[in-house]
């Protein structure tokens, strides 16, 4: 409620001051006020319509898009309030003179509707800013009813104070008023920055810098006046994230400094370009330091890992989209042999393995059936399959059976940066049985893992890669996005410095007076031009 009250009071007072200055000027010049009030009324209605329209559009959107809409409205509101603070600091001293000059120009055009248009545009600017800023504050507030009540009270108070200033019954130091409310609104807008970043994360736009910083639940307990001040007015959540704290600091500190910077410390026009260049240099150095000095973590996946099954270890050598596997230990269990398996580029794919993006190679080849038995008994079948295969009756077909084998070997490698995440060799044998009392041939499939990386090793490697990925994403805020933002700010200061220097280098645009030089007054004693004799 307090935040919306101050917003309504300040914005409303700005609008009433503008209207009062124009009205006083028109009364002095005996011009009817009806066209001006028409423009003011239309501007107020349009401002209300803008706020209601934005609210209606947001309510009609799905939840995720509502979060995105609230983030956009919050961004616009922060831009508006910042521009309002800066504009009022620059123009507050000369506001009356500028408005009277504009009114004189409109009056010189000889039409009352020009004055109506001037009042309309002036009030519409303030009204539109107020609508967007209040809407963003309502969205960030926990109690919309109290927030709306605060806005109504603030606007009503602004109208009363503005009318008192207009009639001369109220004396108000406008400089101190706008400075004080400006400082308060800087913190309110800083809270909006926090809300915008939270809504942008919920909409899926901002995924970096989401680590929790501090627990402020003790500072803003629910239902307390202190909680209403911290959370409801200043917009500070009980669990601020890293990017939210960073955004708050990067907004509040420079805007607050701009609002409170003493005018006597303001550099002269000649020194402004040098100051901008110095600021740009500091921003560039900070960006470079962050990009270079912040350490980046990286998990090295070993290129050799141990295996279970009929081999001892496997090593991978990756060259572009091709790879080579060296498998130590033979299928017979001997440790003195090493098999080389070539994985061509045609077998390469990018896949996800246990939640980790990996390079995968998979090759299939015909295996040798030379070491497979040509005859099998019922006991052999039970040993191979763990049971008697379906379709074989021990009573009618007791065996032995003639065995025909067709074997396919599949070797698969999952790799990250040349290291072995997982690897396996699977063997699929198609067994065809005939004879032994079988009326027809019976076919069964036998799958066997020849060797593989242990599941515990795979889980440990993928967990380390996931942690490394999360850590890298967290560091991206400091190594990429923040330096980029500082670099853009430095480039903007350099461009502004060049603009200021170009303006200083322009010749004086003052046009010399064309009024002829007047001679001495007619009452002055004329000097004789006759020579003294």
GROMACS .gro file of N, CA and C in nm, residues 315-386:
model
  216
  315UNK      N    1   4.011  -4.838  -2.382
  315UNK     CA    2   4.065  -4.704  -2.404
  315UNK      C    3   4.008  -4.650  -2.534
  316UNK      N    4   3.979  -4.521  -2.538
  316UNK     CA    5   3.920  -4.458  -2.656
  316UNK      C    6   4.013  -4.351  -2.708
  317UNK      N    7   4.022  -4.343  -2.839
  317UNK     CA    8   4.094  -4.235  -2.908
  317UNK      C    9   3.997  -4.174  -3.008
  318UNK      N   10   3.961  -4.050  -2.984
  318UNK     CA   11   3.861  -3.982  -3.068
  318UNK      C   12   3.933  -3.884  -3.159
  319UNK      N   13   3.901  -3.891  -3.287
  319UNK     CA   14   3.957  -3.800  -3.387
  319UNK      C   15   3.843  -3.747  -3.473
  320UNK      N   16   3.793  -3.629  -3.438
  320UNK     CA   17   3.680  -3.574  -3.512
  320UNK      C   18   3.555  -3.655  -3.488
  321UNK      N   19   3.497  -3.706  -3.596
  321UNK     CA   20   3.376  -3.787  -3.586
  321UNK      C   21   3.406  -3.935  -3.588
  322UNK      N   22   3.532  -3.973  -3.585
  322UNK     CA   23   3.572  -4.113  -3.582
  322UNK      C   24   3.640  -4.143  -3.450
  323UNK      N   25   3.645  -4.272  -3.417
  323UNK     CA   26   3.706  -4.311  -3.290
  323UNK      C   27   3.763  -4.452  -3.304
  324UNK      N   28   3.853  -4.484  -3.212
  324UNK     CA   29   3.914  -4.617  -3.207
  324UNK      C   30   3.911  -4.666  -3.063
  325UNK      N   31   3.867  -4.790  -3.045
  325UNK     CA   32   3.866  -4.852  -2.913
  325UNK      C   33   3.977  -4.956  -2.905
  326UNK      N   34   4.045  -4.957  -2.793
  326UNK     CA   35   4.145  -5.060  -2.764
  326UNK      C   36   4.098  -5.134  -2.639
  327UNK      N   37   4.066  -5.262  -2.658
  327UNK     CA   38   4.011  -5.343  -2.549
  327UNK      C   39   4.119  -5.438  -2.501
  328UNK      N   40   4.156  -5.424  -2.377
  328UNK     CA   41   4.261  -5.510  -2.319
  328UNK      C   42   4.196  -5.632  -2.255
  329UNK      N   43   4.250  -5.750  -2.286
  329UNK     CA   44   4.195  -5.875  -2.232
  329UNK      C   45   4.105  -5.938  -2.336
  330UNK      N   46   4.121  -6.069  -2.359
  330UNK     CA   47   4.043  -6.136  -2.463
  330UNK      C   48   3.917  -6.194  -2.404
  331UNK      N   49   3.835  -6.247  -2.495
  331UNK     CA   50   3.709  -6.309  -2.450
  331UNK      C   51   3.733  -6.432  -2.365
  332UNK      N   52   3.849  -6.488  -2.377
  332UNK     CA   53   3.879  -6.606  -2.296
  332UNK      C   54   3.932  -6.571  -2.158
  333UNK      N   55   3.950  -6.439  -2.136
  333UNK     CA   56   3.995  -6.396  -2.003
  333UNK      C   57   4.142  -6.371  -1.996
  334UNK      N   58   4.217  -6.393  -2.102
  334UNK     CA   59   4.361  -6.367  -2.099
  334UNK      C   60   4.385  -6.217  -2.097
  335UNK      N   61   4.488  -6.176  -2.027
  335UNK     CA   62   4.518  -6.034  -2.016
  335UNK      C   63   4.628  -5.991  -2.111
  336UNK      N   64   4.674  -6.076  -2.195
  336UNK     CA   65   4.787  -6.042  -2.280
  336UNK      C   66   4.748  -5.995  -2.418
  337UNK      N   67   4.621  -5.999  -2.452
  337UNK     CA   68   4.577  -5.960  -2.585
  337UNK      C   69   4.505  -5.827  -2.581
  338UNK      N   70   4.512  -5.753  -2.690
  338UNK     CA   71   4.442  -5.625  -2.703
  338UNK      C   72   4.373  -5.622  -2.839
  339UNK      N   73   4.244  -5.593  -2.838
  339UNK     CA   74   4.167  -5.586  -2.961
  339UNK      C   75   4.144  -5.441  -2.997
  340UNK      N   76   4.160  -5.410  -3.124
  340UNK     CA   77   4.135  -5.274  -3.174
  340UNK      C   78   4.005  -5.275  -3.254
  341UNK      N   79   3.918  -5.182  -3.220
  341UNK     CA   80   3.788  -5.172  -3.287
  341UNK      C   81   3.778  -5.031  -3.346
  342UNK      N   82   3.760  -5.023  -3.476
  342UNK     CA   83   3.748  -4.894  -3.545
  342UNK      C   84   3.602  -4.853  -3.550
  343UNK      N   85   3.575  -4.730  -3.508
  343UNK     CA   86   3.440  -4.674  -3.509
  343UNK      C   87   3.437  -4.561  -3.612
  344UNK      N   88   3.381  -4.584  -3.730
  344UNK     CA   89   3.386  -4.482  -3.836
  344UNK      C   90   3.291  -4.365  -3.809
  345UNK      N   91   3.309  -4.259  -3.886
  345UNK     CA   92   3.227  -4.140  -3.869
  345UNK      C   93   3.081  -4.167  -3.901
  346UNK      N   94   3.056  -4.264  -3.989
  346UNK     CA   95   2.917  -4.296  -4.023
  346UNK      C   96   2.840  -4.354  -3.905
  347UNK      N   97   2.911  -4.404  -3.805
  347UNK     CA   98   2.846  -4.461  -3.687
  347UNK      C   99   2.827  -4.360  -3.575
  348UNK      N  100   2.861  -4.233  -3.600
  348UNK     CA  101   2.859  -4.130  -3.496
  348UNK      C  102   2.722  -4.063  -3.489
  349UNK      N  103   2.675  -4.042  -3.366
  349UNK     CA  104   2.552  -3.967  -3.339
  349UNK      C  105   2.571  -3.886  -3.211
  350UNK      N  106   2.493  -3.778  -3.198
  350UNK     CA  107   2.487  -3.703  -3.072
  350UNK      C  108   2.363  -3.746  -2.997
  351UNK      N  109   2.380  -3.805  -2.880
  351UNK     CA  110   2.268  -3.857  -2.803
  351UNK      C  111   2.284  -3.815  -2.658
  352UNK      N  112   2.180  -3.841  -2.581
  352UNK     CA  113   2.182  -3.815  -2.437
  352UNK      C  114   2.195  -3.947  -2.364
  353UNK      N  115   2.293  -3.954  -2.277
  353UNK     CA  116   2.318  -4.075  -2.198
  353UNK      C  117   2.314  -4.038  -2.051
  354UNK      N  118   2.213  -4.090  -1.980
  354UNK     CA  119   2.197  -4.062  -1.837
  354UNK      C  120   2.190  -3.911  -1.810
  355UNK      N  121   2.118  -3.840  -1.898
  355UNK     CA  122   2.100  -3.696  -1.881
  355UNK      C  123   2.216  -3.612  -1.929
  356UNK      N  124   2.316  -3.672  -1.992
  356UNK     CA  125   2.435  -3.600  -2.038
  356UNK      C  126   2.446  -3.612  -2.189
  357UNK      N  127   2.470  -3.502  -2.257
  357UNK     CA  128   2.490  -3.503  -2.402
  357UNK      C  129   2.625  -3.567  -2.433
  358UNK      N  130   2.624  -3.671  -2.515
  358UNK     CA  131   2.745  -3.745  -2.544
  358UNK      C  132   2.756  -3.772  -2.694
  359UNK      N  133   2.878  -3.806  -2.736
  359UNK     CA  134   2.902  -3.859  -2.871
  359UNK      C  135   2.891  -4.010  -2.863
  360UNK      N  136   2.809  -4.065  -2.951
  360UNK     CA  137   2.791  -4.210  -2.946
  360UNK      C  138   2.832  -4.273  -3.080
  361UNK      N  139   2.907  -4.382  -3.072
  361UNK     CA  140   2.941  -4.464  -3.189
  361UNK      C  141   2.883  -4.603  -3.165
  362UNK      N  142   2.822  -4.658  -3.266
  362UNK     CA  143   2.768  -4.793  -3.255
  362UNK      C  144   2.791  -4.867  -3.387
  363UNK      N  145   2.863  -4.979  -3.379
  363UNK     CA  146   2.890  -5.060  -3.498
  363UNK      C  147   2.843  -5.203  -3.470
  364UNK      N  148   2.788  -5.263  -3.573
  364UNK     CA  149   2.739  -5.400  -3.563
  364UNK      C  150   2.807  -5.484  -3.670
  365UNK      N  151   2.850  -5.601  -3.631
  365UNK     CA  152   2.920  -5.691  -3.726
  365UNK      C  153   2.878  -5.834  -3.699
  366UNK      N  154   2.901  -5.919  -3.799
  366UNK     CA  155   2.872  -6.061  -3.783
  366UNK      C  156   2.982  -6.126  -3.700
  367UNK      N  157   2.941  -6.197  -3.595
  367UNK     CA  158   3.037  -6.264  -3.510
  367UNK      C  159   3.069  -6.404  -3.561
  368UNK      N  160   3.170  -6.460  -3.504
  368UNK     CA  161   3.214  -6.594  -3.541
  368UNK      C  162   3.139  -6.697  -3.455
  369UNK      N  163   3.090  -6.802  -3.523
  369UNK     CA  164   3.022  -6.911  -3.451
  369UNK      C  165   3.109  -7.035  -3.441
  370UNK      N  166   3.237  -7.019  -3.470
  370UNK     CA  167   3.326  -7.136  -3.472
  370UNK      C  168   3.340  -7.200  -3.335
  371UNK      N  169   3.333  -7.120  -3.227
  371UNK     CA  170   3.352  -7.175  -3.094
  371UNK      C  171   3.221  -7.218  -3.030
  372UNK      N  172   3.112  -7.215  -3.105
  372UNK     CA  173   2.983  -7.256  -3.050
  372UNK      C  174   2.961  -7.405  -3.077
  373UNK      N  175   2.898  -7.476  -2.985
  373UNK     CA  176   2.878  -7.621  -3.002
  373UNK      C  177   2.778  -7.649  -3.115
  374UNK      N  178   2.805  -7.758  -3.185
  374UNK     CA  179   2.716  -7.798  -3.294
  374UNK      C  180   2.602  -7.887  -3.246
  375UNK      N  181   2.608  -7.933  -3.123
  375UNK     CA  182   2.503  -8.019  -3.068
  375UNK      C  183   2.475  -7.978  -2.924
  376UNK      N  184   2.347  -7.977  -2.888
  376UNK     CA  185   2.307  -7.935  -2.754
  376UNK      C  186   2.209  -8.035  -2.697
  377UNK      N  187   2.219  -8.054  -2.566
  377UNK     CA  188   2.124  -8.140  -2.494
  377UNK      C  189   2.025  -8.052  -2.419
  378UNK      N  190   1.926  -8.115  -2.356
  378UNK     CA  191   1.831  -8.038  -2.275
  378UNK      C  192   1.902  -7.966  -2.161
  379UNK      N  193   2.000  -8.031  -2.100
  379UNK     CA  194   2.075  -7.965  -1.991
  379UNK      C  195   2.151  -7.843  -2.043
  380UNK      N  196   2.206  -7.856  -2.165
  380UNK     CA  197   2.277  -7.741  -2.223
  380UNK      C  198   2.181  -7.624  -2.246
  381UNK      N  199   2.059  -7.655  -2.292
  381UNK     CA  200   1.961  -7.548  -2.316
  381UNK      C  201   1.920  -7.479  -2.185
  382UNK      N  202   1.903  -7.560  -2.080
  382UNK     CA  203   1.868  -7.501  -1.950
  382UNK      C  204   1.981  -7.413  -1.900
  383UNK      N  205   2.104  -7.454  -1.923
  383UNK     CA  206   2.218  -7.373  -1.880
  383UNK      C  207   2.228  -7.243  -1.960
  384UNK      N  208   2.194  -7.248  -2.089
  384UNK     CA  209   2.202  -7.128  -2.172
  384UNK      C  210   2.089  -7.030  -2.143
  385UNK      N  211   1.965  -7.080  -2.134
  385UNK     CA  212   1.849  -6.992  -2.124
  385UNK      C  213   1.791  -6.982  -1.984
  386UNK      N  214   1.839  -7.069  -1.893
  386UNK     CA  215   1.784  -7.070  -1.758
  386UNK      C  216   1.656  -7.149  -1.748
   0.00000   0.00000   0.00000
